[in-house]
């Protein structure tokens, strides 16, 4: 059954306050492809180191495929019930994208060739270290994931980020190339029941002014 969520437009502040992790979803709700694309486009507008956009979104919508992922996610029912499961991947070889981006920018006249060459050299030098590549993949995919969840809420849909899944089995099941690592899964759909209330620490416990 196809359904479009029609909710009043929320301000950025309202979206951030309204977003909560929902774990129970209405089954058989289909998010219009245009809306899903808008959510993903907004997520992809997230900032990233060197503008390398170290994320990829593996989108699972077919019911049989979601059910296939259920045991990999240790039986978390939202994987099967939600409209879509977005597997957010981090790119371990984003230096390849860097060369493409900066060579393209130089060719288009957006920056001098020597600046592009310097940026490419800097990126490739950093990505020679495996730990840097892994840290950047996780960090930047995390930025895109948060933006995806906020974009979904702005469009009237709910989400929950999931780190509890068997990464090795997921890689095998979805034939994920070694270039990419699963960072998180995000269930996306219409809430069947509201999210459980969750407390937040006061700023007095979170904010350190100037120095410890």
mmCIF file with all atom_site columns, N, CA and C in Angstrom, residues 27 60 62-72 79-81:
data_model
loop_
_atom_site.group_PDB
_atom_site.id
_atom_site.type_symbol
_atom_site.label_atom_id
_atom_site.label_alt_id
_atom_site.label_comp_id
_atom_site.label_asym_id
_atom_site.label_entity_id
_atom_site.label_seq_id
_atom_site.pdbx_PDB_ins_code
_atom_site.Cartn_x
_atom_site.Cartn_y
_atom_site.Cartn_z
_atom_site.occupancy
_atom_site.B_iso_or_equiv
_atom_site.pdbx_formal_charge
_atom_site.auth_seq_id
_atom_site.auth_comp_id
_atom_site.auth_asym_id
_atom_site.auth_atom_id
_atom_site.pdbx_PDB_model_num
ATOM 1  N N  . UNK A 1 27 ? 3.578  -1.967  9.026  1.00 0.00 ? 27 UNK A N  1
ATOM 2  C CA . UNK A 1 27 ? 4.011  -2.784  7.884  1.00 0.00 ? 27 UNK A CA 1
ATOM 3  C C  . UNK A 1 27 ? 3.293  -2.343  6.615  1.00 0.00 ? 27 UNK A C  1
ATOM 4  N N  . UNK A 1 60 ? 17.358 -1.041  1.129  1.00 0.00 ? 60 UNK A N  1
ATOM 5  C CA . UNK A 1 60 ? 16.640 -2.316  1.062  1.00 0.00 ? 60 UNK A CA 1
ATOM 6  C C  . UNK A 1 60 ? 15.158 -2.038  1.305  1.00 0.00 ? 60 UNK A C  1
ATOM 7  N N  . UNK A 1 62 ? 12.529 -4.282  -0.571 1.00 0.00 ? 62 UNK A N  1
ATOM 8  C CA . UNK A 1 62 ? 11.738 -5.478  -0.858 1.00 0.00 ? 62 UNK A CA 1
ATOM 9  C C  . UNK A 1 62 ? 11.544 -6.286  0.419  1.00 0.00 ? 62 UNK A C  1
ATOM 10 N N  . UNK A 1 63 ? 10.306 -6.744  0.638  1.00 0.00 ? 63 UNK A N  1
ATOM 11 C CA . UNK A 1 63 ? 9.979  -7.427  1.882  1.00 0.00 ? 63 UNK A CA 1
ATOM 12 C C  . UNK A 1 63 ? 10.835 -8.676  2.094  1.00 0.00 ? 63 UNK A C  1
ATOM 13 N N  . UNK A 1 64 ? 11.019 -9.444  1.033  1.00 0.00 ? 64 UNK A N  1
ATOM 14 C CA . UNK A 1 64 ? 11.814 -10.667 1.169  1.00 0.00 ? 64 UNK A CA 1
ATOM 15 C C  . UNK A 1 64 ? 13.251 -10.353 1.585  1.00 0.00 ? 64 UNK A C  1
ATOM 16 N N  . UNK A 1 65 ? 13.777 -9.261  1.062  1.00 0.00 ? 65 UNK A N  1
ATOM 17 C CA . UNK A 1 65 ? 15.148 -8.879  1.396  1.00 0.00 ? 65 UNK A CA 1
ATOM 18 C C  . UNK A 1 65 ? 15.233 -8.366  2.835  1.00 0.00 ? 65 UNK A C  1
ATOM 19 N N  . UNK A 1 66 ? 14.221 -7.615  3.280  1.00 0.00 ? 66 UNK A N  1
ATOM 20 C CA . UNK A 1 66 ? 14.202 -7.155  4.673  1.00 0.00 ? 66 UNK A CA 1
ATOM 21 C C  . UNK A 1 66 ? 14.093 -8.353  5.622  1.00 0.00 ? 66 UNK A C  1
ATOM 22 N N  . UNK A 1 67 ? 13.252 -9.309  5.274  1.00 0.00 ? 67 UNK A N  1
ATOM 23 C CA . UNK A 1 67 ? 13.118 -10.511 6.105  1.00 0.00 ? 67 UNK A CA 1
ATOM 24 C C  . UNK A 1 67 ? 14.427 -11.301 6.140  1.00 0.00 ? 67 UNK A C  1
ATOM 25 N N  . UNK A 1 68 ? 15.143 -11.281 5.038  1.00 0.00 ? 68 UNK A N  1
ATOM 26 C CA . UNK A 1 68 ? 16.434 -11.950 4.942  1.00 0.00 ? 68 UNK A CA 1
ATOM 27 C C  . UNK A 1 68 ? 17.448 -11.318 5.902  1.00 0.00 ? 68 UNK A C  1
ATOM 28 N N  . UNK A 1 69 ? 17.314 -9.995  6.095  1.00 0.00 ? 69 UNK A N  1
ATOM 29 C CA . UNK A 1 69 ? 18.239 -9.283  6.979  1.00 0.00 ? 69 UNK A CA 1
ATOM 30 C C  . UNK A 1 69 ? 17.885 -9.433  8.452  1.00 0.00 ? 69 UNK A C  1
ATOM 31 N N  . UNK A 1 70 ? 16.660 -9.871  8.741  1.00 0.00 ? 70 UNK A N  1
ATOM 32 C CA . UNK A 1 70 ? 16.177 -9.916  10.122 1.00 0.00 ? 70 UNK A CA 1
ATOM 33 C C  . UNK A 1 70 ? 17.102 -10.703 11.053 1.00 0.00 ? 70 UNK A C  1
ATOM 34 N N  . UNK A 1 71 ? 17.492 -11.938 10.727 1.00 0.00 ? 71 UNK A N  1
ATOM 35 C CA . UNK A 1 71 ? 18.401 -12.657 11.637 1.00 0.00 ? 71 UNK A CA 1
ATOM 36 C C  . UNK A 1 71 ? 19.786 -12.023 11.715 1.00 0.00 ? 71 UNK A C  1
ATOM 37 N N  . UNK A 1 72 ? 20.209 -11.361 10.653 1.00 0.00 ? 72 UNK A N  1
ATOM 38 C CA . UNK A 1 72 ? 21.507 -10.684 10.669 1.00 0.00 ? 72 UNK A CA 1
ATOM 39 C C  . UNK A 1 72 ? 21.478 -9.525  11.663 1.00 0.00 ? 72 UNK A C  1
ATOM 40 N N  . UNK A 1 79 ? 13.503 -4.159  11.351 1.00 0.00 ? 79 UNK A N  1
ATOM 41 C CA . UNK A 1 79 ? 14.140 -4.438  10.062 1.00 0.00 ? 79 UNK A CA 1
ATOM 42 C C  . UNK A 1 79 ? 13.129 -4.997  9.071  1.00 0.00 ? 79 UNK A C  1
ATOM 43 N N  . UNK A 1 80 ? 12.233 -5.831  9.567  1.00 0.00 ? 80 UNK A N  1
ATOM 44 C CA . UNK A 1 80 ? 11.217 -6.429  8.710  1.00 0.00 ? 80 UNK A CA 1
ATOM 45 C C  . UNK A 1 80 ? 10.020 -5.513  8.497  1.00 0.00 ? 80 UNK A C  1
ATOM 46 N N  . UNK A 1 81 ? 9.636  -4.750  9.530  1.00 0.00 ? 81 UNK A N  1
ATOM 47 C CA . UNK A 1 81 ? 8.398  -3.981  9.482  1.00 0.00 ? 81 UNK A CA 1
ATOM 48 C C  . UNK A 1 81 ? 8.535  -2.616  8.820  1.00 0.00 ? 81 UNK A C  1
#
